[in-house]
Amino acid sequence: MIDATALSEKPVLTGARVRLAPLSIRHAAAFHASCLDPEIRRLTGTHHDFTREEIQAWCAGSADRTDRLDLAVEDRETGAFLGELALSQIDPPNANGSFRIALVPDATGRGIGSEATRLLLDYAFDRVGLHRVQLEVFDYNPRARRAYEKCGFEVEGRMRDALFWDGTWHDVFVMAALRSRRPGGAGRGNGAEPPAGPRPSLSDSPR
């Protein structure tokens, strides 16, 4: 049995270098700017052109969503916005959920994504009580795939030609982490980070 109240609590999770804080309207401007970045759009497979108003509305309503968790990745010392991540599509009977993360370009290459991922995985397993957390990553993002593997995710399958980007069809890898196979504790950075993961549709998230 999972504890669904853990999704509505909107916790603050603190690691050695980052703080995961509830996504709110104060993050909207930086969040929207990241949605305009061509490389972030490519790594997340974002076709939709999100407006500032759409992002503001999403951030403002984050606290009221009791079926998912959306957190901003912040620099622990300065509070600067480094990206955002989400735990969503929760399946209570089967204790499953989906994960994604997207960092701003300046935050990559420093192990920030790994630390943030581990913090959220620990919360998903220990507090929410999930057994399995799933993500998707595109075939042209091998760095993210390797980084996810170091955080405990394993490739479970491949969806062929599931993304059409820049005139070409691409495969999508399905990866998952299991509570019974978790490699370590929260915040233990290893120098690699998943820079981004696919963004669901607007009905689920602005990513």
XYZ file of N, CA and C in Angstrom:
621
model
N 0.840 -1.203 0.000
C 0.000 0.000 0.000
C 0.875 1.253 0.000
N 0.542 2.180 -0.863
C 1.289 3.426 -0.868
C 0.594 4.443 0.032
N 1.316 5.481 0.393
C 0.755 6.571 1.191
C 0.513 7.748 0.254
N -0.716 7.872 -0.230
C -1.029 8.918 -1.202
C -0.898 10.311 -0.619
N -0.972 10.450 0.705
C -0.838 11.782 1.300
C 0.553 12.349 1.064
N 1.525 11.486 0.797
C 2.888 11.956 0.549
C 2.983 12.766 -0.734
N 2.003 12.603 -1.635
C 2.003 13.365 -2.879
C 1.421 14.761 -2.682
N 0.569 14.922 -1.694
C -0.054 16.220 -1.440
C 0.723 17.045 -0.426
N 1.697 16.456 0.239
C 2.479 17.183 1.242
C 3.403 18.224 0.633
N 3.851 17.996 -0.599
C 4.764 18.913 -1.293
C 5.996 19.210 -0.433
N 6.856 18.227 -0.267
C 7.999 18.365 0.639
C 9.117 19.219 0.061
N 10.031 19.611 0.920
C 11.303 20.197 0.522
C 12.362 19.142 0.815
N 13.086 18.714 -0.207
C 14.099 17.682 -0.071
C 15.470 18.309 -0.302
N 16.357 18.152 0.643
C 17.644 18.841 0.587
C 18.796 17.853 0.480
N 19.673 18.114 -0.475
C 20.870 17.314 -0.651
C 22.108 18.147 -0.379
N 23.268 17.653 -0.803
C 24.524 18.356 -0.553
C 24.611 19.662 -1.334
N 24.077 19.669 -2.557
C 24.195 20.859 -3.407
C 22.868 21.396 -3.903
N 21.835 20.582 -3.881
C 20.553 21.028 -4.416
C 19.455 20.923 -3.373
N 18.405 21.669 -3.629
C 17.188 21.598 -2.819
C 16.026 21.408 -3.789
N 15.190 20.417 -3.511
C 13.985 20.202 -4.290
C 12.842 20.868 -3.535
N 12.259 21.898 -4.148
C 11.206 22.681 -3.505
C 9.930 22.589 -4.324
N 8.771 22.681 -3.683
C 7.511 22.623 -4.423
C 7.476 23.656 -5.544
N 7.124 23.223 -6.737
C 7.021 24.130 -7.873
C 5.925 25.155 -7.594
N 6.233 26.425 -7.823
C 5.266 27.489 -7.539
C 5.407 28.598 -8.568
N 4.572 29.615 -8.427
C 4.559 30.712 -9.382
C 5.895 31.436 -9.431
N 6.661 31.397 -8.348
C 7.952 32.089 -8.351
C 8.955 31.435 -9.299
N 8.682 30.204 -9.717
C 9.570 29.515 -10.655
C 9.147 29.694 -12.105
N 7.998 30.345 -12.327
C 7.389 30.364 -13.660
C 8.278 30.996 -14.729
N 8.885 32.123 -14.429
C 9.687 32.822 -15.437
C 10.871 31.975 -15.884
N 11.603 31.413 -14.912
C 12.763 30.588 -15.253
C 12.331 29.295 -15.926
N 11.224 28.742 -15.485
C 10.683 27.528 -16.089
C 10.337 27.789 -17.552
N 9.654 28.893 -17.813
C 9.273 29.218 -19.193
C 10.503 29.433 -20.062
N 11.512 30.097 -19.520
C 12.744 30.314 -20.282
C 13.376 28.981 -20.681
N 13.337 28.010 -19.787
C 13.911 26.702 -20.110
C 13.114 26.006 -21.210
N 11.819 26.254 -21.258
C 10.979 25.651 -22.296
C 11.288 26.198 -23.681
N 11.942 27.348 -23.747
C 12.283 27.976 -25.026
C 13.657 27.549 -25.531
N 14.447 26.907 -24.685
C 15.800 26.521 -25.056
C 15.765 25.370 -26.067
N 16.386 25.540 -27.251
C 16.317 24.510 -28.305
C 16.856 23.147 -27.864
N 17.935 23.127 -27.110
C 18.513 21.855 -26.703
C 17.633 21.145 -25.683
N 17.056 21.894 -24.762
C 16.143 21.287 -23.799
C 14.915 20.739 -24.517
N 14.427 21.483 -25.486
C 13.280 20.997 -26.274
C 13.622 19.694 -26.988
N 14.824 19.609 -27.539
C 15.237 18.390 -28.243
C 15.355 17.212 -27.283
N 15.996 17.437 -26.139
C 16.216 16.341 -25.202
C 14.928 15.866 -24.544
N 13.945 16.748 -24.469
C 12.665 16.373 -23.865
C 11.600 16.074 -24.900
N 11.925 16.241 -26.181
C 10.967 15.949 -27.235
C 9.741 16.842 -27.197
N 9.938 18.107 -26.857
C 8.825 19.037 -26.701
C 8.464 19.694 -28.022
N 7.325 19.310 -28.579
C 6.845 19.910 -29.819
C 6.005 21.168 -29.551
N 5.323 21.187 -28.444
C 4.408 22.292 -28.150
C 5.178 23.553 -27.753
N 4.734 24.692 -28.255
C 5.324 25.974 -27.874
C 4.542 26.534 -26.678
N 5.071 26.302 -25.489
C 4.374 26.734 -24.281
C 4.456 28.247 -24.111
N 3.329 28.849 -23.803
C 3.299 30.279 -23.534
C 3.629 30.547 -22.075
N 3.976 31.790 -21.787
C 4.239 32.165 -20.407
C 2.987 31.936 -19.544
N 1.827 32.212 -20.128
C 0.580 32.043 -19.381
C 0.327 30.583 -19.037
N 0.629 29.680 -19.959
C 0.459 28.254 -19.683
C 1.359 27.792 -18.542
N 2.613 28.232 -18.577
C 3.552 27.831 -17.538
C 3.165 28.449 -16.201
N 2.737 29.695 -16.203
C 2.318 30.336 -14.961
C 1.137 29.597 -14.343
N 0.182 29.228 -15.173
C -0.992 28.514 -14.676
C -0.608 27.152 -14.111
N 0.318 26.462 -14.794
C 0.756 25.155 -14.314
C 1.469 25.282 -12.969
N 2.375 26.236 -12.855
C 3.119 26.422 -11.607
C 2.195 26.838 -10.470
N 1.251 27.715 -10.769
C 0.338 28.203 -9.737
C -0.548 27.083 -9.203
N -0.884 26.112 -10.032
C -1.775 25.037 -9.609
C -1.076 23.819 -9.054
N 0.256 23.848 -9.020
C 1.012 22.672 -8.597
C 0.666 22.231 -7.182
N 0.492 23.187 -6.273
C 0.243 22.855 -4.867
C -1.084 22.144 -4.667
N -2.012 22.313 -5.591
C -3.348 21.738 -5.440
C -3.473 20.336 -6.036
N -2.438 19.867 -6.708
C -2.510 18.543 -7.322
C -2.106 17.484 -6.296
N -3.029 16.622 -5.977
C -2.792 15.625 -4.933
C -2.411 14.256 -5.491
N -2.354 14.137 -6.823
C -2.045 12.842 -7.431
C -0.657 12.790 -8.042
N 0.141 13.845 -7.854
C 1.476 13.891 -8.426
C 2.327 14.876 -7.638
N 3.631 14.837 -7.900
C 4.560 15.707 -7.200
C 5.437 16.412 -8.224
N 5.370 17.750 -8.261
C 6.200 18.565 -9.151
C 7.098 19.446 -8.294
N 8.407 19.300 -8.473
C 9.365 20.026 -7.660
C 10.365 20.768 -8.533
N 10.772 21.935 -8.070
C 11.833 22.690 -8.726
C 13.171 22.252 -8.157
N 14.158 22.162 -9.019
C 15.524 21.887 -8.578
C 16.215 23.229 -8.383
N 16.625 23.522 -7.167
C 17.250 24.796 -6.835
C 18.663 24.589 -6.313
N 19.512 25.574 -6.565
C 20.837 25.581 -5.946
C 20.663 25.774 -4.442
N 21.265 24.907 -3.667
C 21.052 24.962 -2.214
C 21.543 26.267 -1.609
N 22.612 26.822 -2.146
C 23.198 28.032 -1.573
C 22.521 29.298 -2.076
N 22.247 29.379 -3.365
C 21.742 30.628 -3.950
C 20.238 30.619 -4.200
N 19.645 29.445 -4.247
C 18.226 29.359 -4.566
C 17.916 29.468 -6.050
N 18.956 29.520 -6.881
C 18.752 29.653 -8.327
C 18.025 28.439 -8.893
N 17.165 28.678 -9.890
C 16.410 27.616 -10.545
C 17.335 26.824 -11.463
N 17.449 25.521 -11.219
C 18.326 24.658 -12.001
C 17.556 23.687 -12.892
N 16.244 23.629 -12.699
C 15.437 22.709 -13.479
C 14.218 22.280 -12.692
N 13.562 21.243 -13.172
C 12.384 20.733 -12.472
C 12.240 19.248 -12.754
N 11.521 18.586 -11.856
C 11.285 17.158 -12.006
C 9.898 16.818 -11.500
N 9.447 15.610 -11.808
C 8.092 15.228 -11.438
C 7.987 13.739 -11.182
N 7.123 13.407 -10.249
C 6.706 12.038 -9.979
C 5.207 12.017 -10.259
N 4.803 11.265 -11.259
C 3.411 11.350 -11.719
C 2.901 9.990 -12.173
N 1.687 9.981 -12.730
C 1.057 8.770 -13.248
C 1.124 7.643 -12.220
N 0.749 7.967 -10.995
C 0.817 7.007 -9.906
C -0.270 5.946 -10.054
N 0.132 4.701 -9.934
C -0.775 3.553 -9.989
C -0.772 2.903 -8.606
N -1.663 3.333 -7.706
C -1.626 2.848 -6.315
C -1.706 1.333 -6.152
N -2.620 0.619 -6.825
C -2.692 -0.825 -6.607
C -1.393 -1.564 -6.917
N -0.660 -1.053 -7.893
C 0.582 -1.714 -8.298
C 1.826 -0.993 -7.809
N 1.642 0.088 -7.040
C 2.748 0.849 -6.450
C 3.767 1.274 -7.495
N 3.262 1.756 -8.632
C 4.114 2.220 -9.722
C 3.941 3.717 -9.925
N 4.960 4.347 -10.508
C 4.872 5.748 -10.858
C 5.855 6.072 -11.960
N 5.717 7.280 -12.533
C 6.600 7.724 -13.608
C 7.423 8.918 -13.153
N 8.621 9.023 -13.696
C 9.561 10.075 -13.307
C 10.096 10.778 -14.541
N 10.357 12.074 -14.404
C 11.069 12.813 -15.442
C 11.835 13.945 -14.782
N 12.859 14.413 -15.465
C 13.656 15.538 -14.970
C 14.180 16.312 -16.168
N 14.263 17.625 -16.028
C 14.859 18.476 -17.060
C 15.635 19.584 -16.363
N 16.906 19.715 -16.710
C 17.768 20.737 -16.124
C 18.015 21.854 -17.123
N 18.281 23.050 -16.602
C 18.687 24.150 -17.468
C 20.097 23.859 -17.963
N 20.483 24.387 -19.121
C 21.790 24.053 -19.695
C 22.967 24.278 -18.753
N 22.957 25.359 -17.983
C 24.087 25.659 -17.108
C 24.226 24.683 -15.947
N 23.205 23.856 -15.706
C 23.229 22.944 -14.563
C 23.745 21.558 -14.922
N 24.000 21.303 -16.208
C 24.437 19.972 -16.623
C 25.948 19.810 -16.424
N 26.366 18.543 -16.340
C 27.784 18.229 -16.242
C 28.377 18.364 -14.862
N 27.534 18.535 -13.845
C 28.050 18.742 -12.483
C 27.485 17.754 -11.464
N 26.773 16.748 -11.914
C 26.207 15.773 -11.005
C 24.944 16.231 -10.311
N 24.429 17.382 -10.715
C 23.231 17.929 -10.075
C 22.013 17.047 -10.349
N 21.892 16.581 -11.580
C 20.765 15.743 -11.929
C 20.758 14.430 -11.165
N 21.940 13.838 -10.971
C 22.022 12.594 -10.225
C 21.578 12.792 -8.788
N 22.026 13.881 -8.189
C 21.651 14.156 -6.807
C 20.149 14.368 -6.688
N 19.587 15.152 -7.597
C 18.149 15.416 -7.560
C 17.352 14.141 -7.801
N 17.809 13.318 -8.737
C 17.117 12.068 -9.036
C 17.102 11.148 -7.826
N 18.233 11.023 -7.161
C 18.305 10.147 -5.989
C 17.436 10.661 -4.841
N 17.407 11.974 -4.677
C 16.560 12.538 -3.623
C 15.091 12.174 -3.866
N 14.644 12.328 -5.109
C 13.247 12.034 -5.392
C 12.969 10.533 -5.344
N 13.908 9.712 -5.804
C 13.710 8.270 -5.737
C 13.581 7.808 -4.292
N 14.410 8.344 -3.408
C 14.315 7.968 -2.001
C 12.953 8.342 -1.432
N 12.444 9.515 -1.827
C 11.130 9.934 -1.347
C 10.044 9.025 -1.927
N 10.174 8.683 -3.194
C 9.186 7.825 -3.846
C 9.136 6.443 -3.206
N 10.302 5.890 -2.867
C 10.350 4.552 -2.285
C 10.034 4.553 -0.785
N 10.661 5.473 -0.057
C 10.565 5.445 1.402
C 9.321 6.132 1.945
N 8.905 7.221 1.341
C 7.768 7.987 1.874
C 6.463 7.651 1.160
N 6.483 7.661 -0.170
C 5.266 7.333 -0.912
C 4.990 5.836 -0.845
N 6.055 5.045 -0.813
C 5.900 3.602 -0.748
C 5.804 2.916 -2.091
N 6.319 3.572 -3.142
C 6.294 2.951 -4.468
C 7.266 1.779 -4.536
N 6.944 0.838 -5.380
C 7.827 -0.307 -5.621
C 8.633 -0.115 -6.895
N 8.046 0.609 -7.866
C 8.677 0.755 -9.179
C 8.479 2.171 -9.699
N 9.544 2.759 -10.253
C 9.480 4.086 -10.850
C 10.031 3.986 -12.265
N 9.253 4.466 -13.224
C 9.580 4.321 -14.644
C 9.891 5.661 -15.286
N 10.721 5.622 -16.318
C 10.991 6.811 -17.127
C 11.193 6.404 -18.571
N 11.266 7.410 -19.450
C 11.555 7.189 -20.860
C 12.697 8.095 -21.277
N 13.548 7.608 -22.178
C 14.668 8.398 -22.674
C 14.860 8.088 -24.148
N 15.188 9.107 -24.936
C 15.303 8.946 -26.380
C 16.636 8.321 -26.783
N 16.649 7.677 -27.940
C 17.859 6.975 -28.375
C 19.019 7.921 -28.660
N 18.744 9.206 -28.913
C 19.837 10.145 -29.185
C 20.359 10.824 -27.910
N 19.975 10.306 -26.762
C 20.458 10.865 -25.494
C 21.144 9.783 -24.663
N 22.243 9.206 -25.173
C 22.910 8.120 -24.441
C 23.500 8.574 -23.117
N 23.893 9.847 -23.015
C 24.450 10.322 -21.744
C 23.419 10.222 -20.632
N 22.186 10.615 -20.942
C 21.129 10.517 -19.933
C 20.871 9.057 -19.570
N 20.883 8.198 -20.570
C 20.649 6.769 -20.293
C 21.709 6.226 -19.340
N 22.977 6.559 -19.582
C 24.042 6.072 -18.698
C 23.890 6.641 -17.293
N 23.513 7.906 -17.207
C 23.346 8.537 -15.904
C 22.182 7.910 -15.142
N 21.084 7.639 -15.836
C 19.949 6.991 -15.182
C 20.352 5.613 -14.657
N 21.164 4.906 -15.425
C 21.610 3.578 -14.982
C 22.417 3.676 -13.698
N 23.218 4.724 -13.562
C 23.999 4.902 -12.339
C 23.121 5.251 -11.149
N 21.905 5.725 -11.420
C 20.960 6.039 -10.345
C 20.067 4.847 -10.014
N 20.260 3.729 -10.712
C 19.499 2.526 -10.399
C 18.460 2.124 -11.419
N 18.313 2.889 -12.503
C 17.349 2.532 -13.538
C 17.954 1.495 -14.485
N 17.114 0.583 -14.948
C 17.528 -0.439 -15.900
C 16.614 -0.397 -17.122
N 17.195 -0.645 -18.284
C 16.407 -0.669 -19.517
C 15.509 -1.903 -19.515
N 14.217 -1.673 -19.748
C 13.255 -2.772 -19.767
C 12.673 -3.013 -21.164
N 12.766 -2.020 -22.009
C 12.189 -2.204 -23.337
C 12.517 -1.036 -24.248
N 12.099 -1.171 -25.478
C 12.384 -0.170 -26.505
C 11.142 0.022 -27.369
N 10.651 1.243 -27.423
C 9.515 1.569 -28.284
C 10.068 2.117 -29.597
N 9.886 1.380 -30.653
C 10.479 1.740 -31.938
C 9.726 2.887 -32.597
N 10.500 3.828 -33.142
C 9.928 4.968 -33.890
C 8.789 5.645 -33.125
N 9.004 5.881 -31.845
C 7.951 6.471 -31.007
C 8.005 7.992 -30.978
N 9.110 8.569 -31.471
C 9.251 10.027 -31.503
C 9.677 10.467 -32.895
N 9.013 11.480 -33.423
C 9.415 12.076 -34.693
C 10.016 13.434 -34.392
N 11.330 13.574 -34.630
C 12.007 14.812 -34.284
C 12.949 15.226 -35.407
N 12.796 16.452 -35.847
C 13.664 17.039 -36.856
C 13.742 16.159 -38.105
N 12.580 15.663 -38.520
C 12.498 14.905 -39.760
C 12.883 13.448 -39.673
N 13.139 12.952 -38.458
C 13.598 11.570 -38.304
C 12.824 10.882 -37.186
N 12.542 9.588 -37.378
C 11.921 8.788 -36.331
C 12.981 8.276 -35.369
N 12.635 8.287 -34.081
C 13.583 7.835 -33.049
C 12.917 6.848 -32.100
N 13.734 5.927 -31.591
C 13.259 4.972 -30.595
C 13.278 5.601 -29.207
N 12.433 5.068 -28.339
C 12.372 5.520 -26.949
C 12.636 4.325 -26.041
N 13.629 4.460 -25.164
C 13.919 3.410 -24.195
C 13.044 3.589 -22.957
N 12.483 2.487 -22.485
C 11.740 2.472 -21.232
C 12.669 1.917 -20.159
N 12.833 2.691 -19.083
C 13.710 2.287 -17.988
C 12.926 2.348 -16.682
N 13.346 1.555 -15.705
C 12.669 1.576 -14.417
C 13.651 1.257 -13.298
N 13.368 1.806 -12.124
C 14.110 1.506 -10.907
C 13.166 0.813 -9.935
N 13.656 -0.220 -9.271
C 12.869 -0.956 -8.290
C 13.401 -0.692 -6.899
N 12.488 -0.576 -5.950
C 12.910 -0.346 -4.570
C 13.816 -1.472 -4.079
N 13.548 -2.701 -4.514
C 14.326 -3.849 -4.056
C 15.725 -3.898 -4.660
N 15.968 -3.061 -5.693
C 17.277 -3.072 -6.358
C 17.964 -1.709 -6.301
N 17.532 -0.848 -5.370
C 18.104 0.499 -5.277
C 19.584 0.415 -4.924
N 20.424 1.227 -5.579
C 21.872 1.123 -5.398
C 22.442 1.878 -4.217
N 21.742 2.897 -3.677
C 22.335 3.682 -2.598
C 21.377 4.723 -2.095
N 21.875 5.600 -1.230
C 21.041 6.599 -0.577
C 20.918 7.878 -1.357
N 20.229 8.838 -0.768
C 19.952 10.116 -1.418
C 21.180 10.980 -1.520
N 21.250 11.718 -2.637
C 22.231 12.774 -2.760
C 23.654 12.325 -2.980
N 23.881 11.050 -3.306
C 25.245 10.599 -3.512
C 25.616 10.788 -4.962
N 26.047 11.968 -5.288
C 26.369 12.297 -6.669
C 27.538 11.493 -7.182
N 27.554 11.246 -8.517
C 28.639 10.454 -9.080
C 29.272 11.140 -10.278
N 28.982 12.445 -10.445
C 29.621 13.174 -11.521
C 28.882 13.137 -12.834
N 27.796 12.354 -12.915
C 26.994 12.306 -14.135
C 25.584 12.702 -13.782
N 24.858 13.168 -14.764
C 23.486 13.560 -14.484
C 22.611 13.376 -15.709
N 21.351 12.962 -15.486
C 20.410 12.921 -16.593
C 19.954 14.336 -16.909
N 20.354 14.936 -18.033
C 20.011 16.316 -18.306
C 18.554 16.548 -18.619
N 17.862 15.540 -19.126
C 16.455 15.750 -19.458
C 15.795 14.433 -19.786
N 14.483 14.415 -19.643
C 13.695 13.260 -20.024
C 12.474 13.721 -20.789
N 11.827 12.834 -21.526
C 10.675 13.232 -22.334
C 9.598 13.916 -21.510
N 8.963 14.892 -22.113
C 7.890 15.619 -21.454
C 6.548 15.075 -21.905
N 5.650 14.744 -20.958
C 4.315 14.302 -21.344
C 3.523 15.443 -21.977
N 2.308 15.146 -22.370
C 1.454 16.164 -22.977
C 0.984 17.165 -21.951
N 0.407 18.278 -22.425
C -0.040 19.322 -21.531
C -1.119 18.857 -20.574
N -1.906 17.854 -20.969
C -2.946 17.356 -20.082
C -2.348 16.728 -18.841
N -1.081 16.340 -18.924
C -0.398 15.740 -17.781
C 0.585 16.723 -17.166
N 1.259 17.495 -17.997
C 2.308 18.376 -17.512
C 2.751 19.312 -18.627
N 3.292 20.488 -18.277
C 3.839 21.350 -19.322
C 5.155 20.840 -19.869
N 5.646 19.767 -19.379
C 6.843 19.146 -19.918
C 6.470 17.934 -20.759
